[in-house]
Tab-separated table of C-alpha atoms and ligand atoms in Angstrom:
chain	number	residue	atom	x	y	z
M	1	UNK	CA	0.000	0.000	0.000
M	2	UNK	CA	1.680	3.288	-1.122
M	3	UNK	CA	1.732	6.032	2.019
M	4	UNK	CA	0.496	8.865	-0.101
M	5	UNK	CA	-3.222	7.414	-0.161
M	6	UNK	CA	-5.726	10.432	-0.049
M	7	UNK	CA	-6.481	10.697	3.642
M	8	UNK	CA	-9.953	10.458	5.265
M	9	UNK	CA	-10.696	14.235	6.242
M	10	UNK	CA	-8.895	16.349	4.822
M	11	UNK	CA	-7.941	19.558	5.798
M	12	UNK	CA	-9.595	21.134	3.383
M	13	UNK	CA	-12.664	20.430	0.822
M	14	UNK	CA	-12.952	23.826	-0.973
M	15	UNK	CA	-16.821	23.107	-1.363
M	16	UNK	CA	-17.162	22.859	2.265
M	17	UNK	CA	-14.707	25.684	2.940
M	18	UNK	CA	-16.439	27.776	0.519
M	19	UNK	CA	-19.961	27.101	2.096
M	20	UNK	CA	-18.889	27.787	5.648
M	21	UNK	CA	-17.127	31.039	4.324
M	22	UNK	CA	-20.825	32.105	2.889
M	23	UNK	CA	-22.300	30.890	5.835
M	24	UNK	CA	-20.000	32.789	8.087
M	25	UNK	CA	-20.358	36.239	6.033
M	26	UNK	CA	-24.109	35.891	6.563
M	27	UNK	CA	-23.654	35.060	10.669
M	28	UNK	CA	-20.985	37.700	11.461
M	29	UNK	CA	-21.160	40.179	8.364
M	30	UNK	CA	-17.671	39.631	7.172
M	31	UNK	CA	-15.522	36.333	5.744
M	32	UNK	CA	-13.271	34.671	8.515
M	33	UNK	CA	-11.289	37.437	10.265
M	34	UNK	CA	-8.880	36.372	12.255
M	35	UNK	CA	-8.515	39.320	13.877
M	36	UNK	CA	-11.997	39.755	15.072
M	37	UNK	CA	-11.431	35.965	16.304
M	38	UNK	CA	-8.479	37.154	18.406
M	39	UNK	CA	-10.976	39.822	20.586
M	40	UNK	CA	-12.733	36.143	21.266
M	41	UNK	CA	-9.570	34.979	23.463
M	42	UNK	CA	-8.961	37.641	26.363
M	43	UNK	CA	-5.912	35.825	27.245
M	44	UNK	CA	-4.049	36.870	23.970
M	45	UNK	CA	-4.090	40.396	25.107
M	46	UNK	CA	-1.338	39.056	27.731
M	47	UNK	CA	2.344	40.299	27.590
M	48	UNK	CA	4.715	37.917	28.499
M	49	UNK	CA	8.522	40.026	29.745
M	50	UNK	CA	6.843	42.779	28.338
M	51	UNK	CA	6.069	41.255	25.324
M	52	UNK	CA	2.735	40.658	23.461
M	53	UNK	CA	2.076	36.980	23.924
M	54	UNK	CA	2.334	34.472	20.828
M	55	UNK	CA	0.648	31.612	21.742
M	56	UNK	CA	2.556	28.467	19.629
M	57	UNK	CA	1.806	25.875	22.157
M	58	UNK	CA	-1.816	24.785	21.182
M	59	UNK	CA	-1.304	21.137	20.912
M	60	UNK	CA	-1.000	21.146	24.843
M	61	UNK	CA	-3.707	22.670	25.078
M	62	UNK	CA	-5.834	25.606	23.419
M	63	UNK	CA	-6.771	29.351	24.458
M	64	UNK	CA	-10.347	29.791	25.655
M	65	UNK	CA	-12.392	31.711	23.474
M	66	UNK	CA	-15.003	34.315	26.489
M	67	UNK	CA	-17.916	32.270	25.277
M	68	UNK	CA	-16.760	29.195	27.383
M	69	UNK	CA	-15.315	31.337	29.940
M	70	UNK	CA	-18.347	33.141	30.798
M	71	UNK	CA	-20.362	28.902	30.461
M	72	UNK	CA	-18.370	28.015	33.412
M	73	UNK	CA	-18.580	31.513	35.390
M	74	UNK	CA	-22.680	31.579	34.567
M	75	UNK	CA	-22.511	27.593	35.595
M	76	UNK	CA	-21.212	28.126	39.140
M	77	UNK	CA	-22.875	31.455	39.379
M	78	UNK	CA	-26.485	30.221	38.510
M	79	UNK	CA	-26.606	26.806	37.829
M	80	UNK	CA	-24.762	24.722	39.961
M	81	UNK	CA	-25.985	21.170	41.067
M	82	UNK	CA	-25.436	17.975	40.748
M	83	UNK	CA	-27.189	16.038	37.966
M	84	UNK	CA	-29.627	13.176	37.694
M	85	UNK	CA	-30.523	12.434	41.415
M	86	UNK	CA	-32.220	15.823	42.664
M	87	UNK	CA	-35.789	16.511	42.477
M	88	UNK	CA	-35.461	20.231	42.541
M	89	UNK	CA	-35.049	23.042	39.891
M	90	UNK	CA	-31.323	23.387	39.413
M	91	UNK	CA	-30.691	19.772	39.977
M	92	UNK	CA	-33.052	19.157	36.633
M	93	UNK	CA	-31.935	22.232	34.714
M	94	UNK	CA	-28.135	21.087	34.901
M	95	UNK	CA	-29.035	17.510	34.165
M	96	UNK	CA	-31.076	18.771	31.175
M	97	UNK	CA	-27.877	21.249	30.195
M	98	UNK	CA	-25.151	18.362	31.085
M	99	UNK	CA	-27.731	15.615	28.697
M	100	UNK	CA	-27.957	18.403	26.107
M	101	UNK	CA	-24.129	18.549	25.674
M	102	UNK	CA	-24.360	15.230	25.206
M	103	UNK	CA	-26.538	15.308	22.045
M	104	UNK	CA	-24.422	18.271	20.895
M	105	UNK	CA	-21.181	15.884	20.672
M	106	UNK	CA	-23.118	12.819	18.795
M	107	UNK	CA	-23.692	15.624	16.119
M	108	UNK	CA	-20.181	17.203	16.177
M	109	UNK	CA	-18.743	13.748	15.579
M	110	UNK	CA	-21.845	12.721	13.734
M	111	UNK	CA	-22.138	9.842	16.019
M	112	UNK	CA	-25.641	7.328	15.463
M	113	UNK	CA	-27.356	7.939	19.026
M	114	UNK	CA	-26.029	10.157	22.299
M	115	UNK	CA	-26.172	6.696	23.815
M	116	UNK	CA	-22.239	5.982	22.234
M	117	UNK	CA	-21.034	9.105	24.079
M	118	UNK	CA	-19.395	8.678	27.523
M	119	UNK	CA	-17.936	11.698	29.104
M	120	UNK	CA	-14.294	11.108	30.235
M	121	UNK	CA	-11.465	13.329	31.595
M	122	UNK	CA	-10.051	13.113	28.785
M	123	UNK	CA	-8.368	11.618	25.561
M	124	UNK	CA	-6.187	9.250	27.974
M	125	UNK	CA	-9.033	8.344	30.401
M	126	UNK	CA	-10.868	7.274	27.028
M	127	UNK	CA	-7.879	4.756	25.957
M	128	UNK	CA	-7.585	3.609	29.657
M	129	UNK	CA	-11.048	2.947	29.647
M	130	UNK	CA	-11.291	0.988	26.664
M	131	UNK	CA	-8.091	-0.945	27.035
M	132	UNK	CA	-9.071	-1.884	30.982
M	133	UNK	CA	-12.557	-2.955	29.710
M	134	UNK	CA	-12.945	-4.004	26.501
M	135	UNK	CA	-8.957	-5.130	26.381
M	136	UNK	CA	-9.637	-7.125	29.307
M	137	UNK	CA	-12.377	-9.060	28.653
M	138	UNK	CA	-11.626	-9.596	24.916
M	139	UNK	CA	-7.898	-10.167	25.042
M	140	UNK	CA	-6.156	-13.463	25.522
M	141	UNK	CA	-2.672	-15.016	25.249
M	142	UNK	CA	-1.373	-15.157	22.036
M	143	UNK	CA	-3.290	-12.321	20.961
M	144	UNK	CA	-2.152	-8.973	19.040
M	145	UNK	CA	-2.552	-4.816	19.849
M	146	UNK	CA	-1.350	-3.226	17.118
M	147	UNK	CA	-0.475	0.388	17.359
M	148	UNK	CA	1.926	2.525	15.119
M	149	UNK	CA	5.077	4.261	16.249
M	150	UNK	CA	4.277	7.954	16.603
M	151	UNK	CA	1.494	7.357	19.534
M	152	UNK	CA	1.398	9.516	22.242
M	153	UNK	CA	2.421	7.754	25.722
M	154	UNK	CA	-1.414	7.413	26.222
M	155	UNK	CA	-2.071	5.200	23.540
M	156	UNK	CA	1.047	3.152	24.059
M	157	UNK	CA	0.938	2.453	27.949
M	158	UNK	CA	-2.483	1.465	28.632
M	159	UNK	CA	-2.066	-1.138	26.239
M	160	UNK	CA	1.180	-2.294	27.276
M	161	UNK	CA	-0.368	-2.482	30.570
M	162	UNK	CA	-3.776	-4.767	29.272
M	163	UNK	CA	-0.975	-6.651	27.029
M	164	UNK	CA	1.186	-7.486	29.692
M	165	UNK	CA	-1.600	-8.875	31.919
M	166	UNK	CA	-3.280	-10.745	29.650
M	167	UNK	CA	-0.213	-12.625	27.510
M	168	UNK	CA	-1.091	-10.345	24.498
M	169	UNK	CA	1.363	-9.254	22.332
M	170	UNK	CA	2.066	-5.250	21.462
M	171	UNK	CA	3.157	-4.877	17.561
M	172	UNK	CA	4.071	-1.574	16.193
M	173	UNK	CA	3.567	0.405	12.727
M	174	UNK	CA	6.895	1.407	11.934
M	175	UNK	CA	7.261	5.241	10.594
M	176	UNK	CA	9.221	6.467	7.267
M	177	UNK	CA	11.348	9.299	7.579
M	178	UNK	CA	9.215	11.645	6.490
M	179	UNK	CA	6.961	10.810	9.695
M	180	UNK	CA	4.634	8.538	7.611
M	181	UNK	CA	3.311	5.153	8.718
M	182	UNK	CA	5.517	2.919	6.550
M	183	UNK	CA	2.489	0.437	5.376
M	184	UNK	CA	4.477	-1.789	3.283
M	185	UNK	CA	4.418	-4.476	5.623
M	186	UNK	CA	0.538	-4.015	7.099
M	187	UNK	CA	-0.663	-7.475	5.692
M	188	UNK	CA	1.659	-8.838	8.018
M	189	UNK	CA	1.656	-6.713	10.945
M	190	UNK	CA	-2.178	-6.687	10.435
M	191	UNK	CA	-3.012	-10.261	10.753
M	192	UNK	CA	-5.942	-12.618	12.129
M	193	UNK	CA	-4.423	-12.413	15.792
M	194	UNK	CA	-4.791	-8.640	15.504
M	195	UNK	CA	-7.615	-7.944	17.882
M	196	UNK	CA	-7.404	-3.546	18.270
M	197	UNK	CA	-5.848	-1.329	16.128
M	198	UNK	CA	-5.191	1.720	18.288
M	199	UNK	CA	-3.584	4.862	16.379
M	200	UNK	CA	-4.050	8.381	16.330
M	201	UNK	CA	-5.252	10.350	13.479
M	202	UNK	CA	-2.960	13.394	13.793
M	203	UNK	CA	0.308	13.381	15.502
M	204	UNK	CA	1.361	15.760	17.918
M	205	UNK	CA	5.253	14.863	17.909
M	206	UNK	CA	5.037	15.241	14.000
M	207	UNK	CA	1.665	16.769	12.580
M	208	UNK	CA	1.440	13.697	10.102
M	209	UNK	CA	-2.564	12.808	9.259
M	210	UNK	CA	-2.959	9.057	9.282
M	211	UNK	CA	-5.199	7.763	6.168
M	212	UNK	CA	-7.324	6.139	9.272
M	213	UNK	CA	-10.352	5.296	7.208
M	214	UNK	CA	-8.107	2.851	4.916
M	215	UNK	CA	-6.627	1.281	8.059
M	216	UNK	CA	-10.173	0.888	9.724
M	217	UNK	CA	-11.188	-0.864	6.501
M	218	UNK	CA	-8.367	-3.031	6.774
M	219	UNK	CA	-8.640	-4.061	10.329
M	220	UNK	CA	-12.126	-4.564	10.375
M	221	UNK	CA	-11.250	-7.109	7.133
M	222	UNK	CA	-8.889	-9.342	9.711
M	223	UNK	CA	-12.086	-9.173	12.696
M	224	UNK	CA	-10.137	-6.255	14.806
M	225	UNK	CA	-11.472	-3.186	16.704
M	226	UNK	CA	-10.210	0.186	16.254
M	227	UNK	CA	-9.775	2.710	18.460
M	228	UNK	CA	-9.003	6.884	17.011
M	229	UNK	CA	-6.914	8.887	19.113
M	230	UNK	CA	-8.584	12.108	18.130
M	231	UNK	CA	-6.819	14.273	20.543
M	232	UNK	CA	-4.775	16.476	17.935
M	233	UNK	CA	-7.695	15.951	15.049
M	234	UNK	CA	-10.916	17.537	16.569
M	235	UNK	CA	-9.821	21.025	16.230
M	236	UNK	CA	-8.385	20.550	12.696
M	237	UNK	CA	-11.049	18.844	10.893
M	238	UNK	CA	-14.278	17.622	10.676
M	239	UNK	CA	-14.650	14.052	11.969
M	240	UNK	CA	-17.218	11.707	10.916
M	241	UNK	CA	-17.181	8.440	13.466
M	242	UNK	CA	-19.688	6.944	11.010
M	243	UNK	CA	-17.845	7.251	7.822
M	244	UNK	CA	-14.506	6.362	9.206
M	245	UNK	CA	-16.331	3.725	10.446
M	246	UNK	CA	-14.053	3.694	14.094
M	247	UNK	CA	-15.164	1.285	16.648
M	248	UNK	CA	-14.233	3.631	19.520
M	249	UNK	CA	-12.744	7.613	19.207
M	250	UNK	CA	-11.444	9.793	22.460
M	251	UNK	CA	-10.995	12.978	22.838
M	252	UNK	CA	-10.411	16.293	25.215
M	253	UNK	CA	-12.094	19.381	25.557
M	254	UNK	CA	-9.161	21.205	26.330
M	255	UNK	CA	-7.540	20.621	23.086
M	256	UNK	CA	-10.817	21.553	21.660
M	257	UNK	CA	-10.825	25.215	22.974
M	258	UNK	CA	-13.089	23.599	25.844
M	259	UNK	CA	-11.862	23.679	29.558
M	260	UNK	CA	-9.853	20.913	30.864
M	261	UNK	CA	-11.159	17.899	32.706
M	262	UNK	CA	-13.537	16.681	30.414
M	263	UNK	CA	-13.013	14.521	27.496
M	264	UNK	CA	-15.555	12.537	25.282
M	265	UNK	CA	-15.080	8.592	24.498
M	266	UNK	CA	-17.265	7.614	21.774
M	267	UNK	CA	-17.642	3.776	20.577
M	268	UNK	CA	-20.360	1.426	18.825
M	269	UNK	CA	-23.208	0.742	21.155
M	270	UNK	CA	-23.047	-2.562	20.564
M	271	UNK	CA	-19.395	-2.942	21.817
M	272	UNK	CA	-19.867	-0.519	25.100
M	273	UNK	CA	-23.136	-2.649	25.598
M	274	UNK	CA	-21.182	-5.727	25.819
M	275	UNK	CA	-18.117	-4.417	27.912
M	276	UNK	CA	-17.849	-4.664	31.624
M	277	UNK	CA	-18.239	-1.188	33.788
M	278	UNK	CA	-14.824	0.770	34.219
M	279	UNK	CA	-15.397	2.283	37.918
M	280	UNK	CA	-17.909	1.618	40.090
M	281	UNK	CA	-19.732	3.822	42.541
M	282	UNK	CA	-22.622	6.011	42.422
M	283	UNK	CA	-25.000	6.764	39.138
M	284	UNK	CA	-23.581	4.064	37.400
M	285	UNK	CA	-26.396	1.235	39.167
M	286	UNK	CA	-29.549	0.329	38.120
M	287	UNK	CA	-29.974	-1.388	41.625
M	288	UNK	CA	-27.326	-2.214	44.458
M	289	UNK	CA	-27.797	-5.083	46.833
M	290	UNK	CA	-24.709	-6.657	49.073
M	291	UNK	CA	-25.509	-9.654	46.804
M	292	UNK	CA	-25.768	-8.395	43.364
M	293	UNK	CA	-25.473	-4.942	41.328
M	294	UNK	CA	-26.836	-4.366	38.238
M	295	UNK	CA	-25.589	-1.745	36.481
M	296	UNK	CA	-26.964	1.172	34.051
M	297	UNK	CA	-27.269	0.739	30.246
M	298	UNK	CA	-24.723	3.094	28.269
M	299	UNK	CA	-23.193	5.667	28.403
M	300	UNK	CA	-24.141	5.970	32.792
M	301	UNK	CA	-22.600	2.409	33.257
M	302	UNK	CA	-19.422	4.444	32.342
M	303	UNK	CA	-19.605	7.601	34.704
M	304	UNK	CA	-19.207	6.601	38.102
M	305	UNK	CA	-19.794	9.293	40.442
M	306	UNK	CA	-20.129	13.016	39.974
M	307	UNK	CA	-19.069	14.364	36.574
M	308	UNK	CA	-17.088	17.215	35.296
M	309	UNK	CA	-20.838	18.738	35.009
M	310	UNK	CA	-19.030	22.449	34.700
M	311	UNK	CA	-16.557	21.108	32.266
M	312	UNK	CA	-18.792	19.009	29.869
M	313	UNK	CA	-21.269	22.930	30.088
M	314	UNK	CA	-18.054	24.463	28.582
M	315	UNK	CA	-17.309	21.820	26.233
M	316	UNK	CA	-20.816	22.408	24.874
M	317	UNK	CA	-19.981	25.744	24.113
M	318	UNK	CA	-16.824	25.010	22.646
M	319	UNK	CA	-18.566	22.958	20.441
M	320	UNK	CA	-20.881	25.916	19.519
M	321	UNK	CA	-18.039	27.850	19.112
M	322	UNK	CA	-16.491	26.033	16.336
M	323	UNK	CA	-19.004	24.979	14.913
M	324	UNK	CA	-20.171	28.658	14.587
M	325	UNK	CA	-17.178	29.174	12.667
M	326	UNK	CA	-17.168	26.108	10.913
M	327	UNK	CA	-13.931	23.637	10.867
M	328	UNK	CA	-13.317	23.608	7.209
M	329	UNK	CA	-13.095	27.280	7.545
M	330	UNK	CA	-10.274	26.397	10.247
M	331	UNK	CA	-8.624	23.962	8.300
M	332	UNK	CA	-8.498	26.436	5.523
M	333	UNK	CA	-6.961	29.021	7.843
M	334	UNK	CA	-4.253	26.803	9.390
M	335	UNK	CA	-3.243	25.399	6.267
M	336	UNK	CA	-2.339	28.158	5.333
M	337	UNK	CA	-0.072	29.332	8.494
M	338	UNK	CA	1.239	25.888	8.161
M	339	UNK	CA	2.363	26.337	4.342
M	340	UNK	CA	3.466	29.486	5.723
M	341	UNK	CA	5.330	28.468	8.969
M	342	UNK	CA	7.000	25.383	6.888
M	343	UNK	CA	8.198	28.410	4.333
M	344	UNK	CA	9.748	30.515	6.646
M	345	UNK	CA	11.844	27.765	8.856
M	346	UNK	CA	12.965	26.131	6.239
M	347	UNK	CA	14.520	29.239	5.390
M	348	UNK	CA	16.563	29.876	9.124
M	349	UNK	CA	19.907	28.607	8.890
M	350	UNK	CA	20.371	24.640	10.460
M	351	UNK	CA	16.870	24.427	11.129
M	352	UNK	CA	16.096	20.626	10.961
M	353	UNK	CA	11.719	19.886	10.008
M	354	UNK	CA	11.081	16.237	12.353
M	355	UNK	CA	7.837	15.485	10.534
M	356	UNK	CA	7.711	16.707	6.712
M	357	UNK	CA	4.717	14.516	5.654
M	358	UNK	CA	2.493	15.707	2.600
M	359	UNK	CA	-0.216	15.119	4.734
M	360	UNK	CA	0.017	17.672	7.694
M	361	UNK	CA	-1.981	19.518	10.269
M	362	UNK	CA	-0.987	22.239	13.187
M	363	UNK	CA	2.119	20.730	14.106
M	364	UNK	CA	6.346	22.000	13.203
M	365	UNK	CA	8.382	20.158	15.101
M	366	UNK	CA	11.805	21.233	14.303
M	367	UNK	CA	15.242	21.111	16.006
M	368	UNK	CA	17.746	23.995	15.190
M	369	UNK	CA	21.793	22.553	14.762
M	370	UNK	CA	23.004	21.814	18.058
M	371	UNK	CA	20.938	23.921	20.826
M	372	UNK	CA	18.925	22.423	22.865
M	373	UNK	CA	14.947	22.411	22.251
M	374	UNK	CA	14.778	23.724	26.003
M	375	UNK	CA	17.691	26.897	25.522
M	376	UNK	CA	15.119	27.548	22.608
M	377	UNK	CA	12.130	27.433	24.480
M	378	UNK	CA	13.550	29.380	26.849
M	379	UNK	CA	14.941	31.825	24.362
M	380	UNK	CA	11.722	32.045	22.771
M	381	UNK	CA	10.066	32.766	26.150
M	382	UNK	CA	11.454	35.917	26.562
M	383	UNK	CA	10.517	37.275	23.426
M	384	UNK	CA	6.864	36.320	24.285
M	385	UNK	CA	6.659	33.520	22.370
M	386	UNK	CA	5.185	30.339	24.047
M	387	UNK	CA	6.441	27.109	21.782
M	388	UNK	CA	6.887	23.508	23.521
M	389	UNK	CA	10.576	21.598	23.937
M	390	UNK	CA	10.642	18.026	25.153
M	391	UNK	CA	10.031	14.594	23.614
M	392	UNK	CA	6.489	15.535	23.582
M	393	UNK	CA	4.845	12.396	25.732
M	394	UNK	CA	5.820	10.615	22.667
M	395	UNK	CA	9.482	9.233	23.401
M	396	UNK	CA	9.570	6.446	20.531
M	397	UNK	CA	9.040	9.172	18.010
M	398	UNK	CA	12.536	10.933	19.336
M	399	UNK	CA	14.053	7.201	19.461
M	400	UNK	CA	13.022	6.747	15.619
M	401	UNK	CA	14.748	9.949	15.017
M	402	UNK	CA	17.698	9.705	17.134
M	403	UNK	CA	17.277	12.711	19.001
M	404	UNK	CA	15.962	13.005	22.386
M	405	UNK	CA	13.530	16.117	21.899
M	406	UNK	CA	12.749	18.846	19.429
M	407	UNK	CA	10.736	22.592	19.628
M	408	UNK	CA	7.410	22.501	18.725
M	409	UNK	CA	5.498	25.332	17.445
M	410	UNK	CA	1.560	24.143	16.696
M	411	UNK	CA	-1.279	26.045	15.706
M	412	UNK	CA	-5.252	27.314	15.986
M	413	UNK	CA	-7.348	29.376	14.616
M	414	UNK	CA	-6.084	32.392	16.373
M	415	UNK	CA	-2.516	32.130	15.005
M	416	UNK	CA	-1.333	34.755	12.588
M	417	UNK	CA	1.638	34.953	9.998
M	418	UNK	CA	2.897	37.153	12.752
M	419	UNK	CA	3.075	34.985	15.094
M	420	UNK	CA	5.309	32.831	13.020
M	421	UNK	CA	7.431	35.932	11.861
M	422	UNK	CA	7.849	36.425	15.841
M	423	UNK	CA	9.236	32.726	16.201
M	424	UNK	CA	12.034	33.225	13.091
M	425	UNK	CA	12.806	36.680	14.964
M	426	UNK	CA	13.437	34.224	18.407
M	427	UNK	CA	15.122	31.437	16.338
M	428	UNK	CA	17.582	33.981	15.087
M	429	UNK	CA	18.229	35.727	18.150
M	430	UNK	CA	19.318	31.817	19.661
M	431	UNK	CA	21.179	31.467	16.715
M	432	UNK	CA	23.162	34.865	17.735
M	433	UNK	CA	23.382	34.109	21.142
M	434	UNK	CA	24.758	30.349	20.579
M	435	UNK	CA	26.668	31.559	17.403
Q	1	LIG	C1	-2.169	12.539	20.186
Q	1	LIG	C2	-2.482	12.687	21.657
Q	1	LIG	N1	-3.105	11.698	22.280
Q	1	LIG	C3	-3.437	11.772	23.576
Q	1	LIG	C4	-3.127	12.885	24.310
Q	1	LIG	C5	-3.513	12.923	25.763
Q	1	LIG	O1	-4.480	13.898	25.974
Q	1	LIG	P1	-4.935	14.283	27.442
Q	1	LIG	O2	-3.684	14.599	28.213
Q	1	LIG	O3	-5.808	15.464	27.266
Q	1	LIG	O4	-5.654	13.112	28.009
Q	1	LIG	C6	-2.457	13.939	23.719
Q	1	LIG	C7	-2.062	15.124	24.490
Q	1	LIG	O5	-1.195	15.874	24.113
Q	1	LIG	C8	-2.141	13.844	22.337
Q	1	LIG	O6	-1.509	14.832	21.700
């Protein structure tokens, strides 16, 4: 299988950018502006050592546009309570609110029924969850987890961890040096003991888009699950869970422009019908005796206890907030800064790309000759520019390269060419300083 198959999702389909564009000039009188977007985030008005901030770091986490900031404020202000078990007002109006959200992330994903949607903390609660219950009922000695080699540590761990317990074996999609997956050997590696495919469908060590919907067809062909890590995808593109066709997807608000805390897990009804609970505890019952529990249908048999009820609020709003805007419009607008951003580093003297892929979104990993990722971070700092140094919770992808971390400057829709002129301006001051 060559590596340069057209991915699922896109970027960009310039029908669908084209019809958000209209439908944005008719909701805000003017085509996408990202300077009126900007006003949206108050904490881009920051200076950092006296310096406007240039927020680079957005596949850690995302700025919070007011809208969700004033969800969470209004929440505690006039809404708390917790959900499902009171009788009075606020108890019902935040279960209503919390169930609503609910409904709003089946149609951001375009899942079948709300029922598939189980609110987690998070993209790595979500692959915990499904390793520790699906993994261990379903997986047996001699069996296979196949994952590829640019995972982040939370889609590599919990599945060592299910592996090691259960005699299963972990096999790994080896990467190209462009920061492909190298498929040439997938008949093999994908085989009839492969029982999960876990990957993720954009990298955050290397920006690289998986073609996900090819591999789902391919898994599905030998009888395994699969299981998106959508944690760097939902704010780049539009995702479809029934197209690709993905057994389970997780994802986190925070990465979303949502708050942090609250992530969504989303997988066939079927399959969360069958698996066992994950935590037990309150809300998750039907009926308790010391003899016997039964437990809730899905998605409650998955939230044990009180939830995130503030957080999953904001997410809904985050969703509204994108969605507003429209995530082809996005794509459109960060393909650009990426084209851009590739341009102009390419251009700074012993800059290094880690991940040059055709198939790219938000992410330039880069090192620059021989200073550390951290001296540039620093450096960086104090010209106001926020990037991230490290190995980026995904340590195989420095092995592969030989290095042991790189800077990494990733994007949203607030980002400007600016912003990426301000990071050559702090690449060539470390340059100076290092000489
Ligand atoms: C690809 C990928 N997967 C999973 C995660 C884990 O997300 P979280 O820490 O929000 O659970 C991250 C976080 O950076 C990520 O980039």
């Amino acid at each position: 299988m060559k590596t340069k198959t057209r991915r699922q999702n896109p970027p960009r389909r310039r029908e669908d950018a084209k019809k958000d564009k209209t439908e944005i000039i008719s909701k805000t009188s003017g085509p996408f502006n990202v300077m009126k977007i900007r006003k949206d985030f108050p904490v881009l008005k920051l200076k950092v050592h006296g310096k406007p901030l240039v927020y680079l770091d957005n596949a850690a986490t995302t700025q919070k546009p007011l809208a969700v900031i004033e969800t969470l404020d209004n929440y505690y202000r006039k809404q708390n309570a917790n959900i499902h078990r009171g009788v009075h007002f606020l108890s019902e109006q935040a279960t209503q609110v919390y169930e609503g959200v609910r409904t709003k992330v089946q149609k951001f994903i375009n899942a079948a029924d709300s029922k598939e949607i189980i609110f987690t903390q998070g993209t790595t609660e979500g692959i915990n969850l499904v390793a520790q219950t699906w993994g261990r009922a379903n997986l047996k000695p001699g069996d296979e987890v196949l994952i590829t080699g640019m995972e982040h540590h939370s889609n590599i761990v919990p599945w060592q961890m299910v592996c090691d317990e259960k005699g299963a074996k972990l096999k790994v999609i080896p990467i190209t040096d462009e920061g492909d997956l190298d498929l040439k050997n997938i008949s093999d590696l994908l085989n009839p003991k492969t029982k999960m495919l876990a990957l993720t469908q954009v990298s955050n060590a290397l920006g690289t888009i998986n073609p996900v919907a090819e591999l789902i067809r391919l898994a599905h062909e030998k009888g395994a699950k699969v299981l998106v890590d959508g944690a760097q995808a939902v704010l780049h593109m539009t995702v479809d869970v029934q197209a690709l066709d993905c057994d389970f997807y997780a994802f986190s608000g925070h990465k979303l422009y949502g708050p942090t805390g609250i992530g969504v897990l989303y997988g066939k009804y079927a399959l969360l019908d069958a698996m066992p609970p994950y935590q037990g505890g309150g809300d998750m019952i039907a009926s308790v005796t010391f003899e016997k529990t039964l437990y809730k249908k899905p998605p409650h048999k998955f939230e044990a206890g009180t939830p995130a009820i503030a957080e999953v609020i904001g997410l809904g709003t985050a969703l509204d907030y994108v969605s507003h805007i429209g995530l082809s419009v996005i794509a459109a607008h960060e393909e650009t800064l990426l084209a851009y951003g590739t341009k102009v580093l390419k251009q700074v003297p012993g800059l290094t790309l880690i991940g040059t892929s055709a198939h790219k979104a938000g992410v330039l990993s880069f090192t620059l000759g021989e200073i550390h990722p951290h001296d540039l971070g620093t450096i960086l700092d104090q010209g106001g520019v926020a990037i991230r140094a490290g190995h980026h919770c995904a340590q195989p992808v420095m092995d592969r390269y030989g290095i042991s971390a790189t800077a990494r400057a990733s994007l949203a829709l607030y980002n400007t060419t600016q912003d990426l002129d301000a990071l050559v301006i702090g690449l060539h001051k470390a340059l100076e300083l290092f000489g």
